[in-house]
PDB file of C-alpha atoms in Angstrom:
ATOM      1  CA  MET T  61     -52.789-193.864  12.580  1.00 46.00           C
ATOM      2  CA  LEU T  62     -51.571-193.278   8.943  1.00 51.00           C
ATOM      3  CA  THR T  63     -53.940-193.905   6.171  1.00 58.00           C
ATOM      4  CA  ALA T  64     -52.642-194.691   2.573  1.00 57.00           C
ATOM      5  CA  GLY T  65     -55.159-192.908   0.575  1.00 70.00           C
ATOM      6  CA  PHE T  66     -54.710-190.362  -2.152  1.00 67.00           C
ATOM      7  CA  LYS T  67     -57.318-188.000  -0.640  1.00 60.00           C
ATOM      8  CA  ASN T  68     -55.496-187.771   2.588  1.00 60.00           C
ATOM      9  CA  GLU T  69     -52.140-187.031   1.116  1.00 65.00           C
ATOM     10  CA  VAL T  70     -53.498-184.606  -1.464  1.00 60.00           C
ATOM     11  CA  SER T  71     -55.013-182.559   1.351  1.00 53.00           C
ATOM     12  CA  ASN T  72     -51.784-182.770   3.575  1.00 60.00           C
ATOM     13  CA  LYS T  73     -53.602-184.855   6.164  1.00 57.00           C
ATOM     14  CA  LEU T  74     -50.724-187.229   7.015  1.00 56.00           C
ATOM     15  CA  ASN T  75     -50.313-186.997  10.682  1.00 58.00           C
ATOM     16  CA  ALA T  76     -47.021-188.884  10.923  1.00 69.00           C
ATOM     17  CA  GLU T  77     -44.051-189.785   9.000  1.00 76.00           C
ATOM     18  CA  PRO T  78     -44.560-193.215   7.187  1.00 81.00           C
ATOM     19  CA  THR T  79     -42.524-196.150   8.141  1.00 93.00           C
ATOM     20  CA  LEU T  80     -40.768-198.066   5.478  1.00 93.00           C
ATOM     21  CA  GLU T  81     -43.477-200.776   5.659  1.00 94.00           C
ATOM     22  CA  PHE T  82     -46.257-198.156   5.212  1.00 94.00           C
ATOM     23  CA  ALA T  83     -44.414-196.576   2.234  1.00 95.00           C
ATOM     24  CA  VAL T  84     -44.190-200.006   0.563  1.00 96.00           C
ATOM     25  CA  VAL T  85     -47.807-200.746   1.020  1.00 95.00           C
ATOM     26  CA  GLN T  86     -48.699-197.183  -0.168  1.00 95.00           C
ATOM     27  CA  ASP T  87     -46.446-197.621  -3.209  1.00 96.00           C
ATOM     28  CA  ALA T  88     -47.928-200.928  -4.043  1.00 96.00           C
ATOM     29  CA  ASP T  89     -51.464-199.448  -3.711  1.00 95.00           C
ATOM     30  CA  ARG T  90     -50.595-196.636  -6.216  1.00 97.00           C
ATOM     31  CA  LEU T  91     -48.839-198.977  -8.567  1.00 97.00           C
ATOM     32  CA  ASP T  92     -52.058-200.849  -8.862  1.00 96.00           C
ATOM     33  CA  ALA T  93     -53.943-197.693  -9.891  1.00 96.00           C
ATOM     34  CA  ILE T  94     -51.557-196.820 -12.736  1.00 97.00           C
ATOM     35  CA  GLY T  95     -50.392-198.475 -15.998  1.00 95.00           C
ATOM     36  CA  ALA T  96     -52.423-200.881 -18.198  1.00 96.00           C
ATOM     37  CA  ILE T  97     -54.310-202.372 -15.186  1.00 95.00           C
ATOM     38  CA  GLY T  98     -54.936-198.802 -13.850  1.00 96.00           C
ATOM     39  CA  VAL T  99     -56.362-197.706 -17.121  1.00 97.00           C
ATOM     40  CA  ALA T 100     -58.802-200.911 -17.157  1.00 97.00           C
ATOM     41  CA  ARG T 101     -59.720-200.216 -13.427  1.00 96.00           C
ATOM     42  CA  CYS T 102     -60.386-196.476 -14.150  1.00 97.00           C
ATOM     43  CA  PHE T 103     -62.858-197.273 -16.932  1.00 97.00           C
ATOM     44  CA  THR T 104     -64.452-200.058 -15.271  1.00 97.00           C
ATOM     45  CA  TYR T 105     -65.207-198.007 -12.195  1.00 96.00           C
ATOM     46  CA  GLY T 106     -66.390-194.990 -14.209  1.00 95.00           C
ATOM     47  CA  GLY T 107     -68.724-197.402 -16.007  1.00 96.00           C
ATOM     48  CA  SER T 108     -70.053-198.772 -12.866  1.00 96.00           C
ATOM     49  CA  LYS T 109     -70.923-195.160 -11.799  1.00 93.00           C
ATOM     50  CA  ASN T 110     -72.434-194.266 -15.105  1.00 94.00           C
ATOM     51  CA  SER T 111     -69.655-191.659 -15.671  1.00 93.00           C
ATOM     52  CA  ALA T 112     -69.007-190.525 -19.227  1.00 96.00           C
ATOM     53  CA  LEU T 113     -65.763-191.600 -20.814  1.00 97.00           C
ATOM     54  CA  HIS T 114     -65.008-187.965 -21.867  1.00 97.00           C
ATOM     55  CA  ASP T 115     -66.826-184.736 -22.137  1.00 97.00           C
ATOM     56  CA  PRO T 116     -64.638-181.748 -23.519  1.00 96.00           C
ATOM     57  CA  ASN T 117     -66.966-179.418 -21.679  1.00 96.00           C
ATOM     58  CA  VAL T 118     -66.064-180.887 -18.307  1.00 94.00           C
ATOM     59  CA  LEU T 119     -62.532-179.860 -17.435  1.00 94.00           C
ATOM     60  CA  PRO T 120     -60.281-181.478 -14.928  1.00 94.00           C
ATOM     61  CA  ARG T 121     -60.526-179.985 -11.484  1.00 91.00           C
ATOM     62  CA  ASP T 122     -57.366-178.287 -10.220  1.00 89.00           C
ATOM     63  CA  ASN T 123     -55.996-177.882  -6.728  1.00 85.00           C
ATOM     64  CA  LEU T 124     -58.465-180.452  -5.065  1.00 82.00           C
ATOM     65  CA  SER T 125     -58.999-180.467  -1.514  1.00 81.00           C
ATOM     66  CA  LYS T 126     -60.097-183.760   0.119  1.00 83.00           C
ATOM     67  CA  GLU T 127     -63.634-182.622   0.211  1.00 82.00           C
ATOM     68  CA  LYS T 128     -63.748-181.353  -3.368  1.00 79.00           C
ATOM     69  CA  TYR T 129     -62.025-184.722  -4.545  1.00 82.00           C
ATOM     70  CA  MET T 130     -64.669-186.765  -2.783  1.00 79.00           C
ATOM     71  CA  SER T 131     -67.481-184.549  -3.950  1.00 78.00           C
ATOM     72  CA  LYS T 132     -70.100-186.359  -6.006  1.00 76.00           C
ATOM     73  CA  GLU T 133     -71.901-183.223  -6.788  1.00 79.00           C
ATOM     74  CA  GLU T 134     -69.828-182.200  -9.940  1.00 82.00           C
ATOM     75  CA  LYS T 135     -70.116-184.096 -13.127  1.00 86.00           C
ATOM     76  CA  GLN T 136     -66.752-185.873 -13.793  1.00 90.00           C
ATOM     77  CA  THR T 137     -65.413-188.112 -16.412  1.00 96.00           C
ATOM     78  CA  SER T 138     -63.142-191.139 -16.568  1.00 97.00           C
ATOM     79  CA  ILE T 139     -60.583-189.232 -18.616  1.00 98.00           C
ATOM     80  CA  ASN T 140     -60.527-186.355 -15.934  1.00 96.00           C
ATOM     81  CA  HIS T 141     -59.491-188.917 -13.465  1.00 96.00           C
ATOM     82  CA  PHE T 142     -56.186-189.259 -15.134  1.00 97.00           C
ATOM     83  CA  HIS T 143     -55.483-185.628 -14.700  1.00 97.00           C
ATOM     84  CA  GLU T 144     -56.884-185.295 -11.276  1.00 95.00           C
ATOM     85  CA  LYS T 145     -55.279-188.298  -9.729  1.00 95.00           C
ATOM     86  CA  LEU T 146     -53.636-190.863 -11.733  1.00 97.00           C
ATOM     87  CA  PHE T 147     -50.940-188.696 -13.387  1.00 97.00           C
ATOM     88  CA  LYS T 148     -49.814-187.403  -9.948  1.00 96.00           C
ATOM     89  CA  LEU T 149     -49.164-190.812  -8.400  1.00 97.00           C
ATOM     90  CA  LYS T 150     -45.845-191.172 -10.047  1.00 97.00           C
ATOM     91  CA  ASP T 151     -44.436-188.149  -8.166  1.00 97.00           C
ATOM     92  CA  MET T 152     -46.059-189.412  -4.859  1.00 96.00           C
ATOM     93  CA  MET T 153     -44.057-192.533  -4.582  1.00 97.00           C
ATOM     94  CA  LYS T 154     -42.191-193.098  -1.438  1.00 96.00           C
ATOM     95  CA  THR T 155     -39.657-195.806  -2.343  1.00 97.00           C
ATOM     96  CA  GLU T 156     -37.015-196.058  -5.005  1.00 97.00           C
ATOM     97  CA  ALA T 157     -38.508-199.393  -6.321  1.00 97.00           C
ATOM     98  CA  GLY T 158     -41.889-197.676  -6.440  1.00 97.00           C
ATOM     99  CA  LYS T 159     -40.612-194.694  -8.242  1.00 98.00           C
ATOM    100  CA  LYS T 160     -38.744-196.861 -10.833  1.00 97.00           C
ATOM    101  CA  ARG T 161     -41.965-199.144 -11.536  1.00 97.00           C
ATOM    102  CA  ALA T 162     -44.193-196.014 -11.663  1.00 98.00           C
ATOM    103  CA  GLU T 163     -42.040-194.419 -14.385  1.00 98.00           C
ATOM    104  CA  LYS T 164     -42.925-197.023 -17.044  1.00 98.00           C
ATOM    105  CA  ARG T 165     -46.609-197.251 -16.019  1.00 98.00           C
ATOM    106  CA  HIS T 166     -46.952-193.300 -16.039  1.00 98.00           C
ATOM    107  CA  LYS T 167     -45.522-193.297 -19.528  1.00 98.00           C
ATOM    108  CA  PHE T 168     -48.047-195.892 -20.784  1.00 98.00           C
ATOM    109  CA  MET T 169     -50.903-193.841 -19.270  1.00 98.00           C
ATOM    110  CA  GLU T 170     -49.621-190.615 -20.959  1.00 98.00           C
ATOM    111  CA  ASN T 171     -49.399-192.332 -24.301  1.00 98.00           C
ATOM    112  CA  PHE T 172     -52.914-193.800 -23.813  1.00 98.00           C
ATOM    113  CA  VAL T 173     -54.454-190.521 -23.015  1.00 98.00           C
ATOM    114  CA  ALA T 174     -52.646-188.683 -25.927  1.00 98.00           C
ATOM    115  CA  GLU T 175     -54.078-191.463 -28.286  1.00 97.00           C
ATOM    116  CA  PHE T 176     -57.465-191.212 -26.693  1.00 97.00           C
ATOM    117  CA  TYR T 177     -57.640-187.549 -27.446  1.00 97.00           C
ATOM    118  CA  GLU T 178     -56.426-188.086 -31.026  1.00 97.00           C
ATOM    119  CA  GLU T 179     -59.144-190.628 -31.637  1.00 97.00           C
ATOM    120  CA  TRP T 180     -61.835-188.639 -29.959  1.00 97.00           C
ATOM    121  CA  SER T 181     -61.107-185.646 -32.016  1.00 95.00           C
ATOM    122  CA  GLY T 182     -61.069-187.656 -35.216  1.00 93.00           C
ATOM    123  CA  ARG T 183     -57.184-186.955 -36.009  1.00 89.00           C
ATOM    124  CA  ALA T 184     -56.248-190.719 -35.433  1.00 73.00           C
TER     125      ALA T 184
END
């Protein structure tokens, strides 16, 4: 059985080639996570878990395994979630339609995070 989750694919745990139907569902799930709605969802979820918006002393984690991605032991921030997951989703799209839609949403997130850092630092 295939599971559509990011954590399984990031850890190379897919155990079969996805069907077209699975790829469409997976792309739709990922499209929901990025763009303007994705930004809102990210901060809503982070707030519900009492995560900080941003802490310059907490760097995004690299080369995450499924276990490390799921770990609740390390302090994380909502902004780090963009680097750890959301910015990666565009390149994980399976269908041409998903890839096309993801481009615009990805660019929106890049611009949002760049503006966030500008405002956080007092430069904007």
